[in-house]
CSV table of C-alpha atoms in Angstrom, one decimal:
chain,number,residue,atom,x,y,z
A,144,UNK,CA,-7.1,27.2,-12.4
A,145,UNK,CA,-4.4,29.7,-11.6
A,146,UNK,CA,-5.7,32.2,-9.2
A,147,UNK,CA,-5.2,36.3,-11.1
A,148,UNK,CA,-6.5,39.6,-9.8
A,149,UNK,CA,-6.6,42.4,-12.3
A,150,UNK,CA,-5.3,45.8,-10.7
A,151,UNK,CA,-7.7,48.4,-12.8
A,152,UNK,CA,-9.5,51.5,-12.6
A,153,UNK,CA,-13.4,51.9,-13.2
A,154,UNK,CA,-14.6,55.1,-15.6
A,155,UNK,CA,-16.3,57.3,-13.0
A,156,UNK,CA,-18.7,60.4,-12.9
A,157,UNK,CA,-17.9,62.4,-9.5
A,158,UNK,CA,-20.0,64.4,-8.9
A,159,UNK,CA,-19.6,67.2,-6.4
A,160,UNK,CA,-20.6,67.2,-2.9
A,161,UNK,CA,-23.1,70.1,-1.8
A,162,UNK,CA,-23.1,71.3,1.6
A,163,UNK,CA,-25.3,74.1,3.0
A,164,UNK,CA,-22.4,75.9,4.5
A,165,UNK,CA,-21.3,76.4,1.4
A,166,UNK,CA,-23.7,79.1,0.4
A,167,UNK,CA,-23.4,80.1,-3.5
A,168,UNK,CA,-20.1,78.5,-4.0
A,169,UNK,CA,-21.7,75.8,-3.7
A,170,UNK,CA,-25.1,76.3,-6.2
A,171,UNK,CA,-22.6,77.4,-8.7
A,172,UNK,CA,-20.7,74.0,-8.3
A,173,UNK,CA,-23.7,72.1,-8.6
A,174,UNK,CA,-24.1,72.6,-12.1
A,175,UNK,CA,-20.9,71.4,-12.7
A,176,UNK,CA,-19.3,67.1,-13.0
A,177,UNK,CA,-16.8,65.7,-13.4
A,178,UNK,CA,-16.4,62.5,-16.1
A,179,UNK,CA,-13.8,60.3,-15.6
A,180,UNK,CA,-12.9,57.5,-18.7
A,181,UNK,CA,-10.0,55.4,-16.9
A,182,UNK,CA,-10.5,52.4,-19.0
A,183,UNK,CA,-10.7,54.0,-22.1
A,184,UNK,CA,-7.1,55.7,-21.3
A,185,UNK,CA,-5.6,52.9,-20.4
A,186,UNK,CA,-6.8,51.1,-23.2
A,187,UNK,CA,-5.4,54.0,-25.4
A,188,UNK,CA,-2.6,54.0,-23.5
A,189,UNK,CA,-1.6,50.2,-24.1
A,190,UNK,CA,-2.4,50.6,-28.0
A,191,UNK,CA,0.3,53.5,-27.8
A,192,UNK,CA,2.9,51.5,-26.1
A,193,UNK,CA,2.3,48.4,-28.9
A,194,UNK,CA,3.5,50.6,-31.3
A,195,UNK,CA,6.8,50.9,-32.2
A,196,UNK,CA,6.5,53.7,-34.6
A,197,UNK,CA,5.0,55.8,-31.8
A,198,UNK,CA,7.5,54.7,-29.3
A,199,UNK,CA,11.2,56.5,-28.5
A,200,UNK,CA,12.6,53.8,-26.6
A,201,UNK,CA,13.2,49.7,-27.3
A,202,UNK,CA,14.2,47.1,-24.5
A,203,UNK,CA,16.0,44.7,-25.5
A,204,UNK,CA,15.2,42.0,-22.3
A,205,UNK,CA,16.5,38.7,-21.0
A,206,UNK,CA,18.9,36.5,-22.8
A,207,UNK,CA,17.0,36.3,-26.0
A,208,UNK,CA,16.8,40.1,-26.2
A,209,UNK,CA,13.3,40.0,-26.5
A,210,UNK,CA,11.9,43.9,-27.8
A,211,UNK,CA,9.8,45.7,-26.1
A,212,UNK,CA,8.6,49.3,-27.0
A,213,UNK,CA,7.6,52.2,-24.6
A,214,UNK,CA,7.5,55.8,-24.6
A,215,UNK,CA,10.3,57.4,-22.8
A,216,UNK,CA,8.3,60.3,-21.2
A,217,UNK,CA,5.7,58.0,-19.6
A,218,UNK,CA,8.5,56.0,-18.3
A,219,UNK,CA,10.0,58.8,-16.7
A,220,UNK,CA,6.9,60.6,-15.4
A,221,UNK,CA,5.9,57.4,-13.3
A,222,UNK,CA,9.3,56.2,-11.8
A,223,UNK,CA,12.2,58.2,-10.7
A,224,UNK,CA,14.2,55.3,-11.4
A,225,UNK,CA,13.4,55.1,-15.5
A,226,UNK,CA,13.7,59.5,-15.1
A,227,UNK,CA,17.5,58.8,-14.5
A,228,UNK,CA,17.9,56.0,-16.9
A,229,UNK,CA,16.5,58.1,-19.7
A,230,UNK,CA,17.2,61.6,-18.9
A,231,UNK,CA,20.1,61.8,-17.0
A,232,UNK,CA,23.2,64.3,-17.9
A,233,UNK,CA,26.2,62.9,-19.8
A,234,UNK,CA,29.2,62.8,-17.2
A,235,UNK,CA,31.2,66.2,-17.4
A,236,UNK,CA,34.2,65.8,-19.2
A,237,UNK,CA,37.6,66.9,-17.9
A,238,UNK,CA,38.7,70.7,-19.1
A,239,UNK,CA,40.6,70.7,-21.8
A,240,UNK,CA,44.4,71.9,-21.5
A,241,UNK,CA,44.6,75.7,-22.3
A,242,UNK,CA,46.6,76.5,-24.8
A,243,UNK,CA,50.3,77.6,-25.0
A,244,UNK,CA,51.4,80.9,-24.6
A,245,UNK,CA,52.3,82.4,-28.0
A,246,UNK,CA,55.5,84.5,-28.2
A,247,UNK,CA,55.0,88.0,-27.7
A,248,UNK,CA,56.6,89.6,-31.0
A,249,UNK,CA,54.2,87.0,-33.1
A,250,UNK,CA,51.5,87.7,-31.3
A,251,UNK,CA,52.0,91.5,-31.7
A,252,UNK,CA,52.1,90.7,-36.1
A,253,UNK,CA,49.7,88.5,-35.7
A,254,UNK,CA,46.9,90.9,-33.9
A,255,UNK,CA,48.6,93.8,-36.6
A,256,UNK,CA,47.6,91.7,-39.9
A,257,UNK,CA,44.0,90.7,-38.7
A,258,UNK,CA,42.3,94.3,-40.0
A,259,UNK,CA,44.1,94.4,-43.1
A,260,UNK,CA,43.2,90.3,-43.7
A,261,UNK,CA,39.4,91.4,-42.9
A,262,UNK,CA,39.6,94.3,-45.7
A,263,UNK,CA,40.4,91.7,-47.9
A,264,UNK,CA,38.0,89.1,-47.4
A,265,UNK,CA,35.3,92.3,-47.0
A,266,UNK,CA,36.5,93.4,-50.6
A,267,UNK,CA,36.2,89.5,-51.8
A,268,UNK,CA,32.3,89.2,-50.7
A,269,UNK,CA,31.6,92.4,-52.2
A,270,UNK,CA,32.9,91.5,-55.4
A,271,UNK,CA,31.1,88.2,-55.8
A,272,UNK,CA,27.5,89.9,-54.8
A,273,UNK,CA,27.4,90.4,-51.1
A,274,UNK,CA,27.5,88.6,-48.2
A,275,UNK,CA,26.1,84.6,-47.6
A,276,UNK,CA,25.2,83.7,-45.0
A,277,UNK,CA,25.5,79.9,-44.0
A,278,UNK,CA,23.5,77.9,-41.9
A,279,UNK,CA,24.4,75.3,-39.7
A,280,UNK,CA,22.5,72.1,-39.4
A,281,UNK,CA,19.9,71.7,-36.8
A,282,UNK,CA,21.1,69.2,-34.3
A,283,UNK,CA,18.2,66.8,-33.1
A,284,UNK,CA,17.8,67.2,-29.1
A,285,UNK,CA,19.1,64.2,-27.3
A,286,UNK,CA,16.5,63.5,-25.6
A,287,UNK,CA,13.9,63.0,-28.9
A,288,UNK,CA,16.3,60.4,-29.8
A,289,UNK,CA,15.3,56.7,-30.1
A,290,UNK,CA,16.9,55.1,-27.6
A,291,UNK,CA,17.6,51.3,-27.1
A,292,UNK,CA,18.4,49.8,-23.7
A,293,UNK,CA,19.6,46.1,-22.7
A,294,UNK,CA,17.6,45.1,-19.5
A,295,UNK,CA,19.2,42.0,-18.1
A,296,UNK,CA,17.7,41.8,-14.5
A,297,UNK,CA,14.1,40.6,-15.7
A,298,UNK,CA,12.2,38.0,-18.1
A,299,UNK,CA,10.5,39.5,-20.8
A,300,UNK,CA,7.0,38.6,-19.5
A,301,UNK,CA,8.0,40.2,-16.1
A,302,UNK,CA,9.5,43.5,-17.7
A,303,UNK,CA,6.5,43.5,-20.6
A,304,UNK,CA,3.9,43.4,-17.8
A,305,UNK,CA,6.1,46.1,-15.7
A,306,UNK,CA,5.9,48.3,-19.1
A,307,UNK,CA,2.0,47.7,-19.2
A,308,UNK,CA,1.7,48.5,-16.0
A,309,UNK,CA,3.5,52.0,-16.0
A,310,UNK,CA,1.4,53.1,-19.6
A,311,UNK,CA,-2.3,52.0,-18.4
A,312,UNK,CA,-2.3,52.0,-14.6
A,313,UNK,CA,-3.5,47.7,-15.5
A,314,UNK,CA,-1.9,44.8,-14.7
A,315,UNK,CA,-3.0,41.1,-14.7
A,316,UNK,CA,-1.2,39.3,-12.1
A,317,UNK,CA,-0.6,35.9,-12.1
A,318,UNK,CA,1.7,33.1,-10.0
A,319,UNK,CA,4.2,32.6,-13.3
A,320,UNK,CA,5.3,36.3,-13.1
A,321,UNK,CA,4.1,37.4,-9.7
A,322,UNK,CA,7.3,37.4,-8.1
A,323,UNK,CA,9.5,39.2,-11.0
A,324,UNK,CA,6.9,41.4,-10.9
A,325,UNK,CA,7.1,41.9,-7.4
A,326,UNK,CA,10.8,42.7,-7.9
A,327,UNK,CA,10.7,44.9,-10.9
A,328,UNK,CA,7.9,47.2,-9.3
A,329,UNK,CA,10.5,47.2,-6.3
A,330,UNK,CA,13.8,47.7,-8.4
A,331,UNK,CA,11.8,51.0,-10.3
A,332,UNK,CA,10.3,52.6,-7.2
A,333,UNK,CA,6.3,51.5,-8.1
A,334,UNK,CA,5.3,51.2,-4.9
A,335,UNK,CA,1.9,50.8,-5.3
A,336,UNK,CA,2.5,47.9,-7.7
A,337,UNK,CA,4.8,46.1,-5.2
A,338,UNK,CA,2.4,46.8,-2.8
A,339,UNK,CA,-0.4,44.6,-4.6
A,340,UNK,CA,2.0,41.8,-5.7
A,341,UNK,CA,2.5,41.4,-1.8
A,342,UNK,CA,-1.3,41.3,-1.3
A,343,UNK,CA,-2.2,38.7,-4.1
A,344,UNK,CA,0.3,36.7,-2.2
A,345,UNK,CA,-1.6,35.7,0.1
A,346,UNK,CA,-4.5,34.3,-1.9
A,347,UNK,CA,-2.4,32.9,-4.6
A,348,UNK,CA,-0.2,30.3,-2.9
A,349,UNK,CA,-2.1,27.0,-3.3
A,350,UNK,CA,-0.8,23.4,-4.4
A,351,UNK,CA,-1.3,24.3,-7.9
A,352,UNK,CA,1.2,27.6,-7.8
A,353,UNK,CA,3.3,26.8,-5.0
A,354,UNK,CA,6.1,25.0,-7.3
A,355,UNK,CA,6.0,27.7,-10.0
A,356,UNK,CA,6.5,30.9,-7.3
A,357,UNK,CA,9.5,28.3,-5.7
A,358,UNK,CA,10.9,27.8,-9.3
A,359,UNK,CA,10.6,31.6,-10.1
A,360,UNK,CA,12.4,32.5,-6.8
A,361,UNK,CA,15.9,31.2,-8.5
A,362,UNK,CA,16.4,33.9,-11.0
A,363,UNK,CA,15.5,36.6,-8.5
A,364,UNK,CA,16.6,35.6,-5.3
A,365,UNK,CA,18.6,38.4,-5.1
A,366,UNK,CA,16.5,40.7,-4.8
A,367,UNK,CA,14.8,41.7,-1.1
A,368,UNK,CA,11.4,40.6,-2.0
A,369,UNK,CA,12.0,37.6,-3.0
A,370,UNK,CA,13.0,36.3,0.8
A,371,UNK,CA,9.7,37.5,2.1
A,372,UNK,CA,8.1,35.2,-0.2
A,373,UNK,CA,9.7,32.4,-0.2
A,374,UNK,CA,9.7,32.0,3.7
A,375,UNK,CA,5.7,32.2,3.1
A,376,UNK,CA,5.5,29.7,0.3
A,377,UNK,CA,7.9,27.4,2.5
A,378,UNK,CA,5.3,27.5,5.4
A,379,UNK,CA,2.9,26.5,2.6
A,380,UNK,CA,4.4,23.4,2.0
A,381,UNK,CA,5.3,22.4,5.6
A,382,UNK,CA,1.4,22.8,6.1
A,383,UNK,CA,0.7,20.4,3.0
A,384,UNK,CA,4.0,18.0,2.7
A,385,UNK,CA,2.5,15.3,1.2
A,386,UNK,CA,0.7,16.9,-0.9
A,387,UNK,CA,3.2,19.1,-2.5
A,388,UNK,CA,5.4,16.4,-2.7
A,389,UNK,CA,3.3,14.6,-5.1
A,390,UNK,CA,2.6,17.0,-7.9
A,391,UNK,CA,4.5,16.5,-11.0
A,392,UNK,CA,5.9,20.6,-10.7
A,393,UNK,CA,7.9,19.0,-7.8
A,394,UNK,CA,10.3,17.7,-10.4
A,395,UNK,CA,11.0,20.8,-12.2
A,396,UNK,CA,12.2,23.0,-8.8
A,397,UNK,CA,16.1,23.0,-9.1
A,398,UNK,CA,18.3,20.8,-7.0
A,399,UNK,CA,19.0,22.9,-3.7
A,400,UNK,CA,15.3,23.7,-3.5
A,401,UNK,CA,14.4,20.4,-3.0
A,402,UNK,CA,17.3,20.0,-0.6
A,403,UNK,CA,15.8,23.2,1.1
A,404,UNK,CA,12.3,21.1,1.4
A,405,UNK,CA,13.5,17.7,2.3
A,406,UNK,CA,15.5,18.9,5.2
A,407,UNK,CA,12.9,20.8,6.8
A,408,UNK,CA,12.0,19.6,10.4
A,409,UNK,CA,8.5,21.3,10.4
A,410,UNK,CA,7.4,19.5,6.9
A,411,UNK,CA,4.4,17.4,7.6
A,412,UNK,CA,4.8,14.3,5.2
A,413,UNK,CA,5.8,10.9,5.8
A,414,UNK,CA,9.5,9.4,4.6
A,415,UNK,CA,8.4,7.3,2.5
A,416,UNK,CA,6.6,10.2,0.7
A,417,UNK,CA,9.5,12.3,0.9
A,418,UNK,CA,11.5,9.1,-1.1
A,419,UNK,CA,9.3,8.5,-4.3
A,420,UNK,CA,9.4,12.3,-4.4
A,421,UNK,CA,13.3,12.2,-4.1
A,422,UNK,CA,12.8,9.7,-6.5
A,423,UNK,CA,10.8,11.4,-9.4
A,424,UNK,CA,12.9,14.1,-9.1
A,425,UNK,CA,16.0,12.2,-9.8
A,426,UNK,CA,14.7,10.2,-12.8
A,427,UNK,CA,13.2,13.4,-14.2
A,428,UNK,CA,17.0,15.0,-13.5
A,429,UNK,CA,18.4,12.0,-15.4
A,430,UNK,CA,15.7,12.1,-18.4
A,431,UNK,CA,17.6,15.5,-19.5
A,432,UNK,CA,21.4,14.7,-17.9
A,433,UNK,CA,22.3,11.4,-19.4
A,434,UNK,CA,26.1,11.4,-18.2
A,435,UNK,CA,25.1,10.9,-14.8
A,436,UNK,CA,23.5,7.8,-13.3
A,437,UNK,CA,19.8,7.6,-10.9
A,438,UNK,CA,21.8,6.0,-8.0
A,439,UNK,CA,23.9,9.1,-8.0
A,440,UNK,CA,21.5,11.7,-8.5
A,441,UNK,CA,19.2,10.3,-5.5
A,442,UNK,CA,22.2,9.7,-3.4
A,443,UNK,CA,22.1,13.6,-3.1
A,444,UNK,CA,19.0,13.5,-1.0
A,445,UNK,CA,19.2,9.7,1.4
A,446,UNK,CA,20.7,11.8,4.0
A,447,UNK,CA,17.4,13.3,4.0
A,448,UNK,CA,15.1,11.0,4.6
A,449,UNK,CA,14.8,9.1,8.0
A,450,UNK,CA,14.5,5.2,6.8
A,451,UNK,CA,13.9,4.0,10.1
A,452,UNK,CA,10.4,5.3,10.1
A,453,UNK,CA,9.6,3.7,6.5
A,454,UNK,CA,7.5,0.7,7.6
A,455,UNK,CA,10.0,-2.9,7.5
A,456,UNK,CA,7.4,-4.5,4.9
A,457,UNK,CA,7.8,-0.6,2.8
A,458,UNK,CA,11.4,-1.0,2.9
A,459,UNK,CA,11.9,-4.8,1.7
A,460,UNK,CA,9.0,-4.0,-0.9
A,461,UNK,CA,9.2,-0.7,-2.4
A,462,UNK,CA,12.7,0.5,-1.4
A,463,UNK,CA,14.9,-2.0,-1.2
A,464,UNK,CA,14.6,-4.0,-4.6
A,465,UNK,CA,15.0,-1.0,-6.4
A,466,UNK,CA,18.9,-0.7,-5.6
A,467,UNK,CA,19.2,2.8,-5.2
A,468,UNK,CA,19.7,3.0,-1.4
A,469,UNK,CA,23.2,1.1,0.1
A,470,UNK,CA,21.9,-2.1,1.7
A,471,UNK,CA,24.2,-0.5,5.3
A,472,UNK,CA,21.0,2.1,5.5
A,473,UNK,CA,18.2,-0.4,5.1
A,474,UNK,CA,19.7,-2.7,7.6
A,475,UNK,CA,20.3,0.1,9.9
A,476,UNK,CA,16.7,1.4,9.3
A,477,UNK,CA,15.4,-2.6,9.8
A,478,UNK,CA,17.7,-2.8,13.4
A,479,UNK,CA,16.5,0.2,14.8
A,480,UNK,CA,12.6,-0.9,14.2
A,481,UNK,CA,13.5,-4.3,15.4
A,482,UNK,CA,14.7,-2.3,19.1
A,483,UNK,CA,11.9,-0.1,19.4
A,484,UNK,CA,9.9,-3.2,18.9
């Protein structure tokens, strides 16, 4: 099972500390406590964020624009980052032109008509009953306004758990997201959330999640976080080679990643190991690309793998009937074994 820690809060009664050098200060705050519900607000909290109606803002996230509803002032009161994004002041715009100077003889008529035009409209409202006075319409504020934001940077489940997270204070984390996670808590200024993702780190990377965190460091290996990570899931497989090698996830880390494994000095597996998994890779690749052939695909990855140290009997049994590696390399491999000899 996938290891998953929970970050949550307890509901608490504190109850005051007495001290005798307090004197009455402190019998008057004996009678006093302190009841604290965490749970329950955060539980109230998540209903209000899976509710559109009584949300102001929508995400629209990752390439399939996935929706996800949260309430703007939340946002901003937790991260600086979301405070900009949502509240920030519209660009100035550029002073308009002032305008021309008007003649000075029209001006003159012009300022010399105005009383006798006002004593005319005056004379106009008083004939039709008095004066009316019109209203204008209430502009909304802009910042009650629903808003509705692309967010292209994260997965859905990354940026929905990132959401959660900000409302309740709760997070379940878990290898799959852990390392979007990680980034997003980064990217928004939750430091305390990056700061746990780093900690379950450590007690997360096994053989059973150490493919998945590899696979999720494509989309976000831009991001700072994501180096740190990686250079400890790497020593991870060194430590278990073989292992790692064998899982069935192995075939679904993209190309250069297993490039980045294979041509590791410190990995601890044999070559023959590091071939059938060069192998299931390659067939796997070839299962969903069907212009391009297996001897091409695994060609990618011989220069990889040290044949010499492949047993002979391997070689001519397992390896060479198969085709797939030039007959130059296995008789090059079968020379060198016959000189150590």
């Amino acid at each position: 099972m996938n290891p998953e820690i929970k970050l949550d809060t307890e509901a608490t009664l504190c109850l005051p500390s007495t001290s005798a050098g307090l004197g009455t200060l402190a019998g008057d705050e004996s009678d006093l406590n302190i009841f604290e519900n965490k749970p329950g607000l955060a539980e109230d909290m998540k209903f209000l964020a899976s509710m559109p109606e009584l949300c102001d803002v929508t995400f629209l996230v990752g390439d399939t624009r996935e929706p996800v509803c949260a309430v703007k002032a939340v946002l901003a009161a937790r991260s600086r980052v979301f405070h900009k994004m949502l509240y920030s002041a519209p660009s100035p715009q550029r002073k308009k032109d002032p305008p021309p100077k008007e003649n000075k003889l029209r001006l003159f008529l012009k300022r010399s008509s105005e009383p006798l035009l006002n004593l005319q409209n005056d004379a106009k409202q008083r004939a039709s009953g008095g004066y009316s006075q019109q209203l204008a319409p209430i502009q909304e504020p802009q910042s009650n306004q629903h808003h509705t934001l692309i967010i292209e940077e994260f997965e859905p489940d990354v940026f929905r758990q990132l959401i959660e997270y900000i409302h309740t204070g709760c997070v379940t984390l878990q290898p799959r997201t852990l390392l979007g996670v990680m980034n997003a808590a980064d990217y928004y200024g939750l430091d305390e959330l990056r700061k746990a993702c780093s900690g379950f780190v450590q007690c997360c990377i096994n053989v059973d999640t150490v493919c998945a965190l590899l696979a999720s460091a494509e989309r976000y290996i831009q991001y700072k976080c994501t180096k740190s990570l990686v250079q400890k899931v790497l020593e991870f497989v060194d430590e278990h080679g073989n292992e790692v090698l064998n899982l069935g996830s192995f075939t679904l880390l993209p190309q250069h990643v297993v490039r980045l494994i294979l041509v590791r000095d410190e990995l601890r597996a044999d070559e023959f190991t590091k071939f059938q998994a060069a192998l299931m890779w390659s067939k796997k690749y070839c299962d969903n690309n069907s212009n391009i052939t297996l001897k091409e695909t695994i060609g990618n990855f011989l220069e990889y793998i040290q044949f010499h140290k492949i047993p002979a009997n391997v070689l001519m049994r397992e390896v060479h009937p198969l085709g797939l590696v030039p007959y130059n390399i296995i008789m090059t491999a079968l020379a060198y074994q016959t000189q150590q000899a």
